[in-house]
Amino acid sequence: RFSGFEMRLNPLVEINLYRIINELVNNSVKHSQADTININLNRDKKELRIFFSDNGKGFSPDGKYDGIGLKSIKNRVNLFKGNFKVKNIEDERTLFKINFRNEHLT
């Protein structure tokens, strides 16, 4: 689902958002054993928000799964001064919340 995208974003922003979401989907497909993935992109006057969740097995919060994919996501989020939060509920699901201030997306 998406809302608030009346105009196209900067192409550099668009490709990085695509790659972030692509990595999240790949991680869910490869590792989580999920059968449902939810992706919401919302943009208002202040922020662009990505909410991503799956109903998979989650991963251990001890950080041992902080692999190349998650590091790549964090680097792309940092490129645009965004915030990245992960909530892992081991053996149940994973939730990602990513926020970008609009002024950093130009």
Coordinates of N, CA and C in Angstrom, one line a residue:
R1 N 0.8 -1.2 0.0 CA 0.0 0.0 0.0 C 0.9 1.2 0.0
F2 N 0.4 2.3 -0.6 CA 1.1 3.5 -0.6 C 0.1 4.7 -0.7
S3 N 0.6 5.8 -0.1 CA -0.3 7.0 -0.2 C 0.6 8.2 -0.1
G4 N 0.2 9.3 -0.6 CA 0.9 10.6 -0.5 C 1.9 10.8 -1.6
F5 N 1.9 10.1 -2.7 CA 2.9 10.2 -3.7 C 2.3 10.8 -5.0
E6 N 1.9 12.1 -4.9 CA 1.4 12.7 -6.1 C 2.4 13.1 -7.1
M7 N 3.7 13.2 -6.7 CA 4.8 13.6 -7.6 C 5.9 12.5 -7.4
R8 N 6.7 12.4 -8.5 CA 7.8 11.5 -8.4 C 8.9 12.0 -7.5
L9 N 9.6 11.1 -6.9 CA 10.8 11.5 -6.1 C 12.0 11.6 -7.0
N10 N 13.1 12.2 -6.4 CA 14.4 12.2 -7.0 C 14.7 10.8 -7.5
P11 N 15.2 10.6 -8.7 CA 15.6 9.2 -9.1 C 16.6 8.5 -8.2
L12 N 17.5 9.2 -7.6 CA 18.4 8.6 -6.6 C 17.7 8.1 -5.4
V13 N 16.7 8.8 -4.9 CA 15.9 8.4 -3.8 C 15.1 7.2 -4.2
E14 N 14.4 7.3 -5.4 CA 13.6 6.2 -5.8 C 14.3 4.8 -5.9
I15 N 15.5 4.9 -6.5 CA 16.3 3.6 -6.6 C 16.7 3.1 -5.3
N16 N 17.1 4.0 -4.3 CA 17.5 3.5 -3.0 C 16.3 3.0 -2.2
L17 N 15.1 3.6 -2.3 CA 13.9 3.0 -1.7 C 13.6 1.7 -2.3
Y18 N 13.7 1.5 -3.6 CA 13.5 0.2 -4.2 C 14.4 -0.8 -3.7
R19 N 15.7 -0.5 -3.6 CA 16.7 -1.4 -3.1 C 16.5 -1.8 -1.6
I20 N 16.1 -0.8 -0.8 CA 15.8 -1.1 0.6 C 14.6 -2.1 0.7
I21 N 13.6 -1.8 0.0 CA 12.4 -2.7 0.0 C 12.7 -4.1 -0.6
N22 N 13.5 -4.1 -1.7 CA 13.9 -5.3 -2.3 C 14.7 -6.2 -1.3
E23 N 15.6 -5.6 -0.6 CA 16.4 -6.3 0.4 C 15.5 -6.9 1.5
L24 N 14.6 -6.1 2.0 CA 13.6 -6.6 3.0 C 12.8 -7.8 2.5
V25 N 12.3 -7.7 1.3 CA 11.5 -8.8 0.8 C 12.4 -10.0 0.6
N26 N 13.6 -9.8 0.0 CA 14.5 -11.0 -0.1 C 14.9 -11.6 1.2
N27 N 15.1 -10.8 2.2 CA 15.4 -11.4 3.6 C 14.2 -12.2 4.1
S28 N 13.0 -11.7 3.9 CA 11.8 -12.4 4.3 C 11.7 -13.7 3.6
V29 N 11.8 -13.7 2.3 CA 11.7 -14.9 1.5 C 12.7 -15.9 1.8
K30 N 14.0 -15.5 1.9 CA 15.1 -16.4 2.2 C 15.2 -17.0 3.6
H31 N 14.8 -16.1 4.6 CA 15.1 -16.5 5.9 C 13.9 -16.7 6.9
S32 N 12.8 -16.0 6.6 CA 11.8 -16.0 7.7 C 10.7 -17.1 7.6
Q33 N 10.6 -17.7 6.5 CA 9.5 -18.7 6.3 C 8.2 -18.1 6.5
A34 N 8.1 -16.8 6.1 CA 6.8 -16.1 6.1 C 5.9 -16.5 5.0
D35 N 4.6 -16.4 5.2 CA 3.7 -16.5 4.1 C 2.9 -15.2 3.8
T36 N 3.2 -14.2 4.6 CA 2.6 -12.9 4.4 C 3.6 -11.8 4.6
I37 N 3.7 -10.8 3.7 CA 4.5 -9.7 3.8 C 3.6 -8.4 3.6
N38 N 3.8 -7.5 4.5 CA 3.0 -6.2 4.3 C 4.0 -5.1 4.2
I39 N 3.8 -4.2 3.1 CA 4.6 -3.1 2.9 C 3.7 -1.9 2.7
N40 N 4.0 -0.8 3.5 CA 3.2 0.4 3.5 C 4.2 1.6 3.3
L41 N 4.0 2.4 2.3 CA 4.8 3.6 2.0 C 3.8 4.7 2.2
N42 N 4.1 5.6 3.1 CA 3.3 6.8 3.3 C 4.1 8.1 3.3
R43 N 3.6 9.1 2.6 CA 4.3 10.3 2.6 C 3.3 11.5 2.9
D44 N 3.8 12.3 3.8 CA 3.0 13.5 4.1 C 3.9 14.7 3.9
K45 N 3.5 15.9 4.4 CA 4.2 17.1 4.2 C 5.6 17.1 4.9
K46 N 5.7 16.2 6.0 CA 7.0 16.2 6.7 C 7.9 15.0 6.4
E47 N 7.3 13.8 6.2 CA 8.1 12.6 6.2 C 7.6 11.6 5.1
L48 N 8.5 10.7 4.8 CA 8.2 9.5 4.0 C 8.5 8.4 5.0
R49 N 7.5 7.5 5.1 CA 7.6 6.3 6.1 C 7.5 5.0 5.3
I50 N 8.3 4.1 5.7 CA 8.2 2.7 5.2 C 7.9 1.8 6.4
F51 N 6.8 1.1 6.3 CA 6.5 0.1 7.3 C 6.5 -1.3 6.6
F52 N 7.3 -2.2 7.1 CA 7.5 -3.5 6.5 C 7.3 -4.5 7.6
S53 N 6.5 -5.5 7.4 CA 6.4 -6.6 8.3 C 6.1 -7.9 7.6
D54 N 6.5 -9.0 8.3 CA 6.2 -10.3 7.8 C 5.7 -11.2 9.0
N55 N 5.1 -12.3 8.7 CA 4.7 -13.2 9.8 C 5.6 -14.4 9.9
G56 N 6.9 -14.2 9.6 CA 7.8 -15.2 9.7 C 8.4 -15.5 11.1
K57 N 9.5 -16.2 11.1 CA 10.0 -16.7 12.4 C 10.8 -15.6 13.1
G58 N 11.0 -14.4 12.5 CA 11.8 -13.4 13.2 C 13.3 -13.8 13.2
F59 N 14.1 -13.1 13.9 CA 15.4 -13.5 14.1 C 15.9 -13.0 15.5
S60 N 17.0 -13.6 15.9 CA 17.5 -13.4 17.3 C 17.9 -11.9 17.5
P61 N 17.5 -11.3 18.6 CA 17.9 -9.9 18.8 C 19.3 -9.7 19.3
D62 N 20.1 -10.8 19.4 CA 21.4 -10.7 19.8 C 22.4 -10.1 18.8
G63 N 21.9 -9.8 17.6 CA 22.7 -9.1 16.6 C 23.5 -10.1 15.7
K64 N 23.5 -11.4 15.9 CA 24.3 -12.2 15.1 C 23.8 -12.3 13.7
Y65 N 22.6 -11.8 13.4 CA 22.1 -11.8 12.0 C 22.3 -10.5 11.4
D66 N 23.1 -9.6 11.9 CA 23.4 -8.3 11.3 C 24.3 -8.5 10.1
G67 N 23.8 -9.1 9.0 CA 24.6 -9.4 7.8 C 24.7 -8.3 6.9
I68 N 25.2 -8.6 5.7 CA 25.4 -7.6 4.6 C 24.1 -7.0 4.2
G69 N 23.0 -7.7 4.1 CA 21.8 -7.1 3.7 C 21.3 -6.1 4.6
L70 N 21.3 -6.3 5.9 CA 20.8 -5.3 6.9 C 21.8 -4.1 7.0
K71 N 23.1 -4.4 6.8 CA 24.0 -3.3 6.8 C 23.8 -2.4 5.6
S72 N 23.5 -3.0 4.4 CA 23.2 -2.3 3.2 C 21.9 -1.4 3.4
I73 N 20.9 -1.9 4.1 CA 19.7 -1.2 4.3 C 20.0 0.0 5.2
K74 N 20.8 -0.2 6.3 CA 21.2 0.9 7.2 C 22.0 1.9 6.5
N75 N 22.9 1.5 5.6 CA 23.7 2.5 4.9 C 22.8 3.4 4.0
R76 N 21.9 2.7 3.3 CA 21.0 3.5 2.4 C 20.1 4.4 3.2
V77 N 19.6 4.0 4.4 CA 18.8 4.9 5.2 C 19.7 6.1 5.7
N78 N 20.9 5.8 6.1 CA 21.8 6.9 6.6 C 22.2 7.8 5.5
L79 N 22.2 7.4 4.2 CA 22.5 8.2 3.1 C 21.6 9.4 3.0
F80 N 20.3 9.2 3.4 CA 19.3 10.3 3.4 C 18.9 10.7 4.8
K81 N 19.8 10.5 5.8 CA 19.6 10.9 7.2 C 18.3 10.4 7.8
G82 N 17.9 9.1 7.4 CA 16.7 8.6 7.9 C 16.9 7.8 9.2
N83 N 15.8 7.3 9.8 CA 15.8 6.5 11.0 C 15.3 5.1 10.7
F84 N 16.0 4.2 11.3 CA 15.7 2.8 11.0 C 15.5 2.0 12.3
K85 N 14.3 1.4 12.5 CA 14.0 0.6 13.7 C 13.6 -0.7 13.3
V86 N 14.0 -1.7 14.0 CA 13.6 -3.1 13.8 C 13.1 -3.7 15.1
K87 N 12.0 -4.3 15.0 CA 11.4 -5.0 16.1 C 11.3 -6.5 15.8
N88 N 12.1 -7.3 16.4 CA 12.1 -8.7 16.2 C 11.3 -9.4 17.3
I89 N 10.4 -10.2 16.9 CA 9.7 -11.0 17.9 C 10.1 -12.5 17.5
E90 N 11.1 -13.0 18.1 CA 11.7 -14.3 17.7 C 10.6 -15.3 17.7
D91 N 10.6 -16.2 16.7 CA 9.7 -17.2 16.5 C 8.3 -16.7 16.1
E92 N 8.2 -15.4 15.8 CA 6.8 -14.9 15.4 C 6.8 -14.0 14.2
R93 N 7.6 -12.9 14.2 CA 7.6 -12.0 13.1 C 8.7 -10.9 13.2
T94 N 8.8 -10.1 12.2 CA 9.7 -9.0 12.2 C 9.0 -7.8 11.7
L95 N 9.3 -6.6 12.3 CA 8.7 -5.3 11.9 C 9.9 -4.4 11.7
F96 N 9.8 -3.6 10.6 CA 10.8 -2.6 10.2 C 10.0 -1.3 10.1
K97 N 10.5 -0.2 10.6 CA 10.0 1.1 10.5 C 11.1 2.0 10.0
I98 N 11.0 2.6 8.9 CA 12.0 3.5 8.3 C 11.4 4.9 8.0
N99 N 12.0 5.9 8.5 CA 11.4 7.3 8.3 C 12.5 8.2 7.7
F100 N 12.0 9.0 6.8 CA 12.9 10.0 6.1 C 12.2 11.3 6.2
R101 N 12.9 12.4 6.6 CA 12.3 13.7 6.5 C 12.4 14.2 5.1
N102 N 11.3 14.8 4.6 CA 11.3 15.2 3.2 C 12.4 16.1 2.8
E103 N 12.9 16.9 3.7 CA 14.0 17.8 3.2 C 15.3 17.1 2.9
H104 N 15.4 15.9 3.4 CA 16.6 15.1 3.1 C 16.4 14.2 1.8
L105 N 15.3 14.3 1.2 CA 15.0 13.5 0.0 C 15.1 14.3 -1.3
T106 N 15.7 15.4 -1.3 CA 15.8 16.2 -2.5 C 17.1 16.1 -3.2

